[in-house]
Amino acid sequence: MALAKAINESLRRALESDPKVLIMGEDVGKLGGVFRVTDGLQKDFGEDRVIDTPLAESGIVGTAIGLALRGYRPVVEIQFDGFVFPAYDQIVTQLAKMHARSLGKVKLPVVIRIPYGGGIGAVEHHSESPEALFAHVAGLKVVSPSNAADAYWMMQQAIQSDDPVIYFEPKRRYWDKAEVDAEAIPGPLHAARVVREGTDLTLAAYGPMVKLCQEVADAAAEEGRSLEVVDLRSISPVDFDTVQTSVEKTRRLVVVHEAPVFLGSGAEIAARITERCFYHLEAPVLRVGGYHAPYPPARLEEEYLPDLDRVLDAVDRSLAY
Amino acid sequence: MTESTAARKPRRSAGSKAAGTTGGKAGTTGAKRTRTTRKTGAAAAKGSETELVQLLTPEGERIETAGDSAYAEYAQYVADITPDELRGLYRDMVLTRRFDAEATALQRQGELGLWASLLGQEAAQIGSGRATRDDDYVFPTYREHGVAWCRGVDPTNLLGMFRGVNNGGWDPNSNNFHLYTIVIGSQALHATGYAMGVAKDGADSGVIAYFGDGASSQGDVSEAFNFAAVYNAPVVFFCQNNQWAISESNEKQTRVPLYQRAQGFGFPGVRVDGNDVLASLAVTRWALDRARRGEGPALIEAYTYRMGAHTTSDDPSRYRHDDERAAWEAKDPILRLRRFLESANHADEGFFAELEAESEALGKRVREVVRAMPDPDRFAIFENVYADGHALVDEERARFAAYQASFAEAEGV
Ligand SMILES: Cc1ncc(C[n+]2csc(CCOP(=O)(O)OP(=O)(O)O)c2C)c(N)n1
């Protein structure tokens, strides 16, 4: 099943099992969303459950907060990464803080779905990775699946969470297929997972970069190097224990994400792992990601985005210490 | 419909000094006065003399509302108000003002870090607040102490955030009174979403969102208007136009009278004399009633005046003249109702004396509670950040605990 379809199935299951779950966003109804992630849901659940909204992101998130206060569990779609900013105020000043301000009396089970990341040749504002901006804010949980099975289960868990969850969907992996077992018992939403075992170096990534890191590990294996790949899955919180265990074994860490490296989530991981694993490390933690520049026009995105060679280069640099 | 009737029918004029409270900037006198009526747009050109719903003049006369009075539609909502209820409104306003004065004094004494006074806005708040039912839900901004009073929120709870011991201070669901919202305009959307939920539930509760004239410039307020209209949400937008947004006057916020904005979104807007508690009560009842009947949102612009500073940190002498305040003092909401109660023989000396004593007692209680308010436990920093917990918060709490414990150990040695 494709990743986009897995999210669709997961939303369907949530709509079926809990009458309080609502889908809201621009074009989520008849059209099924610009990526068809909500395809067919309005037809089956009606305009009252799958709500086409006015084109106003602050309005979408602000009213979702009100609906959550009334006992609903809205799942909101932001059409593209670069369009979340009109809603950023509501997310940061209201959604993230209301539980604390009410001393725990108010819960805001709101999921905000954001298709994010590049590699699809889009125009500007359609390829960004703003996850660090959200992970920096206490009160929000930030996750990103890398495959269809995770996409399915992490969406179930995000909707069931009483905390607001920002759910970043790797749009360039929407069409990647994988087995989805709808009967499985999933691990915790915030647990990282070792997706490939190795002994020489750990690659840590999430969302769209996990697949790349697996390809890197394949390529490195041909050169006789054994890389371990950790899929972080969650960006807030980060499952440092799993990363630590891996790094204590391999003694080297390279973090890979599409977002700009500067003050990105890789910086946090590098700092924490350095603190936790100082005496185990054979090399400084290295990061591979975007540059401190606006996301470039499509004809340049291959230069901007981490690719096989850039990650392999970082692997070489780490191993050279 | 209502908006345009209110706007077109001639208001009672002869002999009433209430003309001073009408639209535009009629209330603004003195050297700083700018153009009173903009003739630039059709809406603005309608004239400012015909816009204000009023049932009680500043002199305390009840305005004739029978038959074809311009206000008959609203006035019917208070037609059979009893003397007892009128005394109740008076009591609410007096006690709210007393509480507010006490809080201002406590700030001066260093007991509160900041206070946002509602002085002058009692009628708008008590009138609208008393129009709500228990099952309605209220979304305030940060100055709605009178509305909180009507909702049964213990006034001392309002002081926690101004003292700095919490960021909220009450359970929003125990009185259906949401937490104060500092980011201006945000709560208009929460109210709208909540009202969308009410409609989905098939309930007949109303929702009311408070905000200021300054907040009306925020995109969130316009987005809320639009969502409310599109989904026909049972929400009443209650804008207290107290003439100022810190130092910025109405002219810096809008080119059309605020209540007229509703029309562009497809629901009625009405301007009420916000210093007239009866009119505020009537108009809010009207708006909540139609919301409950499924007729959608309405905007009420309560035309009033913030008599004090914006907050205790503000210095209004930098941007407005004392004579402006003096002009509005003549329209004092409390004095006005007192005059009516007295002239109609609805209240005697005993009532006023008793209220004075009650007011003293409230002041005393507020002082005592605030001074006794404990600082929060230092571990409160880590409480309720997440409903389901978060590994980073747990880690930092543990580290904080170890750090704190190290002092105790050091002292113990
Ligand atoms: C988004 C935002 N910008 C600025 C402020 C700072 N601020 C607090 S109150 C205020 C003026 C608000 O005026 P108005 O909406 O008319 O309400 P009033 O205080 O007069 O009741 C400003 C600018 C804020 N709280 N929120």
mmCIF file with all atom_site columns, N, CA and C in Angstrom, chain B residues 312-340:
data_model
loop_
_atom_site.group_PDB
_atom_site.id
_atom_site.type_symbol
_atom_site.label_atom_id
_atom_site.label_alt_id
_atom_site.label_comp_id
_atom_site.label_asym_id
_atom_site.label_entity_id
_atom_site.label_seq_id
_atom_site.pdbx_PDB_ins_code
_atom_site.Cartn_x
_atom_site.Cartn_y
_atom_site.Cartn_z
_atom_site.occupancy
_atom_site.B_iso_or_equiv
_atom_site.pdbx_formal_charge
_atom_site.auth_seq_id
_atom_site.auth_comp_id
_atom_site.auth_asym_id
_atom_site.auth_atom_id
_atom_site.pdbx_PDB_model_num
ATOM 1  N N  . THR B 1 312 ? -1.851  49.125 34.061 1.00 0.00 ? 312 THR B N  1
ATOM 2  C CA . THR B 1 312 ? -1.119  49.935 35.030 1.00 0.00 ? 312 THR B CA 1
ATOM 3  C C  . THR B 1 312 ? 0.247   50.376 34.502 1.00 0.00 ? 312 THR B C  1
ATOM 4  N N  . SER B 1 313 ? 0.711   49.818 33.417 1.00 0.00 ? 313 SER B N  1
ATOM 5  C CA . SER B 1 313 ? 1.992   50.246 32.842 1.00 0.00 ? 313 SER B CA 1
ATOM 6  C C  . SER B 1 313 ? 1.833   51.394 31.860 1.00 0.00 ? 313 SER B C  1
ATOM 7  N N  . ASP B 1 314 ? 0.622   51.766 31.582 1.00 0.00 ? 314 ASP B N  1
ATOM 8  C CA . ASP B 1 314 ? 0.351   52.720 30.505 1.00 0.00 ? 314 ASP B CA 1
ATOM 9  C C  . ASP B 1 314 ? 0.257   54.143 31.062 1.00 0.00 ? 314 ASP B C  1
ATOM 10 N N  . ASP B 1 315 ? 0.552   55.114 30.216 1.00 0.00 ? 315 ASP B N  1
ATOM 11 C CA . ASP B 1 315 ? 0.425   56.520 30.608 1.00 0.00 ? 315 ASP B CA 1
ATOM 12 C C  . ASP B 1 315 ? -0.436  57.248 29.581 1.00 0.00 ? 315 ASP B C  1
ATOM 13 N N  . PRO B 1 316 ? -1.749  57.256 29.807 1.00 0.00 ? 316 PRO B N  1
ATOM 14 C CA . PRO B 1 316 ? -2.644  57.838 28.799 1.00 0.00 ? 316 PRO B CA 1
ATOM 15 C C  . PRO B 1 316 ? -2.451  59.337 28.593 1.00 0.00 ? 316 PRO B C  1
ATOM 16 N N  . SER B 1 317 ? -1.791  60.008 29.520 1.00 0.00 ? 317 SER B N  1
ATOM 17 C CA . SER B 1 317 ? -1.612  61.459 29.332 1.00 0.00 ? 317 SER B CA 1
ATOM 18 C C  . SER B 1 317 ? -0.737  61.748 28.119 1.00 0.00 ? 317 SER B C  1
ATOM 19 N N  . ARG B 1 318 ? -0.025  60.757 27.643 1.00 0.00 ? 318 ARG B N  1
ATOM 20 C CA . ARG B 1 318 ? 0.810   60.965 26.449 1.00 0.00 ? 318 ARG B CA 1
ATOM 21 C C  . ARG B 1 318 ? -0.009  61.017 25.168 1.00 0.00 ? 318 ARG B C  1
ATOM 22 N N  . TYR B 1 319 ? -1.209  60.485 25.199 1.00 0.00 ? 319 TYR B N  1
ATOM 23 C CA . TYR B 1 319 ? -1.939  60.429 23.933 1.00 0.00 ? 319 TYR B CA 1
ATOM 24 C C  . TYR B 1 319 ? -3.383  60.906 24.000 1.00 0.00 ? 319 TYR B C  1
ATOM 25 N N  . ARG B 1 320 ? -3.881  61.218 25.188 1.00 0.00 ? 320 ARG B N  1
ATOM 26 C CA . ARG B 1 320 ? -5.245  61.732 25.205 1.00 0.00 ? 320 ARG B CA 1
ATOM 27 C C  . ARG B 1 320 ? -5.416  62.766 26.316 1.00 0.00 ? 320 ARG B C  1
ATOM 28 N N  . HIS B 1 321 ? -6.463  63.573 26.150 1.00 0.00 ? 321 HIS B N  1
ATOM 29 C CA . HIS B 1 321 ? -6.658  64.696 27.068 1.00 0.00 ? 321 HIS B CA 1
ATOM 30 C C  . HIS B 1 321 ? -7.641  64.372 28.171 1.00 0.00 ? 321 HIS B C  1
ATOM 31 N N  . ASP B 1 322 ? -7.445  65.006 29.286 1.00 0.00 ? 322 ASP B N  1
ATOM 32 C CA . ASP B 1 322 ? -8.327  64.781 30.429 1.00 0.00 ? 322 ASP B CA 1
ATOM 33 C C  . ASP B 1 322 ? -9.778  65.134 30.119 1.00 0.00 ? 322 ASP B C  1
ATOM 34 N N  . ASP B 1 323 ? -9.979  66.161 29.256 1.00 0.00 ? 323 ASP B N  1
ATOM 35 C CA . ASP B 1 323 ? -11.366 66.560 29.008 1.00 0.00 ? 323 ASP B CA 1
ATOM 36 C C  . ASP B 1 323 ? -12.136 65.475 28.255 1.00 0.00 ? 323 ASP B C  1
ATOM 37 N N  . GLU B 1 324 ? -11.415 64.640 27.546 1.00 0.00 ? 324 GLU B N  1
ATOM 38 C CA . GLU B 1 324 ? -12.093 63.524 26.889 1.00 0.00 ? 324 GLU B CA 1
ATOM 39 C C  . GLU B 1 324 ? -12.672 62.587 27.944 1.00 0.00 ? 324 GLU B C  1
ATOM 40 N N  . ARG B 1 325 ? -11.869 62.296 28.917 1.00 0.00 ? 325 ARG B N  1
ATOM 41 C CA . ARG B 1 325 ? -12.356 61.424 29.987 1.00 0.00 ? 325 ARG B CA 1
ATOM 42 C C  . ARG B 1 325 ? -13.520 62.092 30.716 1.00 0.00 ? 325 ARG B C  1
ATOM 43 N N  . ALA B 1 326 ? -13.401 63.391 30.939 1.00 0.00 ? 326 ALA B N  1
ATOM 44 C CA . ALA B 1 326 ? -14.463 64.099 31.657 1.00 0.00 ? 326 ALA B CA 1
ATOM 45 C C  . ALA B 1 326 ? -15.784 63.981 30.900 1.00 0.00 ? 326 ALA B C  1
ATOM 46 N N  . ALA B 1 327 ? -15.717 64.084 29.576 1.00 0.00 ? 327 ALA B N  1
ATOM 47 C CA . ALA B 1 327 ? -16.941 63.975 28.780 1.00 0.00 ? 327 ALA B CA 1
ATOM 48 C C  . ALA B 1 327 ? -17.575 62.601 28.948 1.00 0.00 ? 327 ALA B C  1
ATOM 49 N N  . TRP B 1 328 ? -16.734 61.610 29.049 1.00 0.00 ? 328 TRP B N  1
ATOM 50 C CA . TRP B 1 328 ? -17.273 60.251 29.196 1.00 0.00 ? 328 TRP B CA 1
ATOM 51 C C  . TRP B 1 328 ? -17.724 59.968 30.629 1.00 0.00 ? 328 TRP B C  1
ATOM 52 N N  . GLU B 1 329 ? -17.127 60.646 31.573 1.00 0.00 ? 329 GLU B N  1
ATOM 53 C CA . GLU B 1 329 ? -17.569 60.451 32.957 1.00 0.00 ? 329 GLU B CA 1
ATOM 54 C C  . GLU B 1 329 ? -19.034 60.845 33.116 1.00 0.00 ? 329 GLU B C  1
ATOM 55 N N  . ALA B 1 330 ? -19.429 61.830 32.301 1.00 0.00 ? 330 ALA B N  1
ATOM 56 C CA . ALA B 1 330 ? -20.839 62.248 32.351 1.00 0.00 ? 330 ALA B CA 1
ATOM 57 C C  . ALA B 1 330 ? -21.763 61.134 31.876 1.00 0.00 ? 330 ALA B C  1
ATOM 58 N N  . LYS B 1 331 ? -21.192 60.152 31.204 1.00 0.00 ? 331 LYS B N  1
ATOM 59 C CA . LYS B 1 331 ? -22.020 59.041 30.719 1.00 0.00 ? 331 LYS B CA 1
ATOM 60 C C  . LYS B 1 331 ? -21.773 57.789 31.545 1.00 0.00 ? 331 LYS B C  1
ATOM 61 N N  . ASP B 1 332 ? -21.248 57.963 32.719 1.00 0.00 ? 332 ASP B N  1
ATOM 62 C CA . ASP B 1 332 ? -20.879 56.828 33.568 1.00 0.00 ? 332 ASP B CA 1
ATOM 63 C C  . ASP B 1 332 ? -22.008 55.784 33.660 1.00 0.00 ? 332 ASP B C  1
ATOM 64 N N  . PRO B 1 333 ? -21.663 54.557 33.405 1.00 0.00 ? 333 PRO B N  1
ATOM 65 C CA . PRO B 1 333 ? -22.699 53.515 33.368 1.00 0.00 ? 333 PRO B CA 1
ATOM 66 C C  . PRO B 1 333 ? -23.353 53.269 34.725 1.00 0.00 ? 333 PRO B C  1
ATOM 67 N N  . ILE B 1 334 ? -22.608 53.420 35.779 1.00 0.00 ? 334 ILE B N  1
ATOM 68 C CA . ILE B 1 334 ? -23.164 53.103 37.103 1.00 0.00 ? 334 ILE B CA 1
ATOM 69 C C  . ILE B 1 334 ? -24.076 54.229 37.580 1.00 0.00 ? 334 ILE B C  1
ATOM 70 N N  . LEU B 1 335 ? -23.595 55.446 37.435 1.00 0.00 ? 335 LEU B N  1
ATOM 71 C CA . LEU B 1 335 ? -24.359 56.625 37.832 1.00 0.00 ? 335 LEU B CA 1
ATOM 72 C C  . LEU B 1 335 ? -25.702 56.654 37.125 1.00 0.00 ? 335 LEU B C  1
ATOM 73 N N  . ARG B 1 336 ? -25.662 56.309 35.868 1.00 0.00 ? 336 ARG B N  1
ATOM 74 C CA . ARG B 1 336 ? -26.855 56.339 35.031 1.00 0.00 ? 336 ARG B CA 1
ATOM 75 C C  . ARG B 1 336 ? -27.948 55.411 35.581 1.00 0.00 ? 336 ARG B C  1
ATOM 76 N N  . LEU B 1 337 ? -27.540 54.211 35.934 1.00 0.00 ? 337 LEU B N  1
ATOM 77 C CA . LEU B 1 337 ? -28.541 53.269 36.445 1.00 0.00 ? 337 LEU B CA 1
ATOM 78 C C  . LEU B 1 337 ? -28.998 53.696 37.847 1.00 0.00 ? 337 LEU B C  1
ATOM 79 N N  . ARG B 1 338 ? -28.080 54.266 38.595 1.00 0.00 ? 338 ARG B N  1
ATOM 80 C CA . ARG B 1 338 ? -28.455 54.718 39.936 1.00 0.00 ? 338 ARG B CA 1
ATOM 81 C C  . ARG B 1 338 ? -29.539 55.805 39.827 1.00 0.00 ? 338 ARG B C  1
ATOM 82 N N  . ARG B 1 339 ? -29.324 56.714 38.891 1.00 0.00 ? 339 ARG B N  1
ATOM 83 C CA . ARG B 1 339 ? -30.319 57.785 38.710 1.00 0.00 ? 339 ARG B CA 1
ATOM 84 C C  . ARG B 1 339 ? -31.682 57.198 38.375 1.00 0.00 ? 339 ARG B C  1
ATOM 85 N N  . PHE B 1 340 ? -31.651 56.196 37.521 1.00 0.00 ? 340 PHE B N  1
ATOM 86 C CA . PHE B 1 340 ? -32.925 55.592 37.143 1.00 0.00 ? 340 PHE B CA 1
ATOM 87 C C  . PHE B 1 340 ? -33.567 54.872 38.344 1.00 0.00 ? 340 PHE B C  1
#
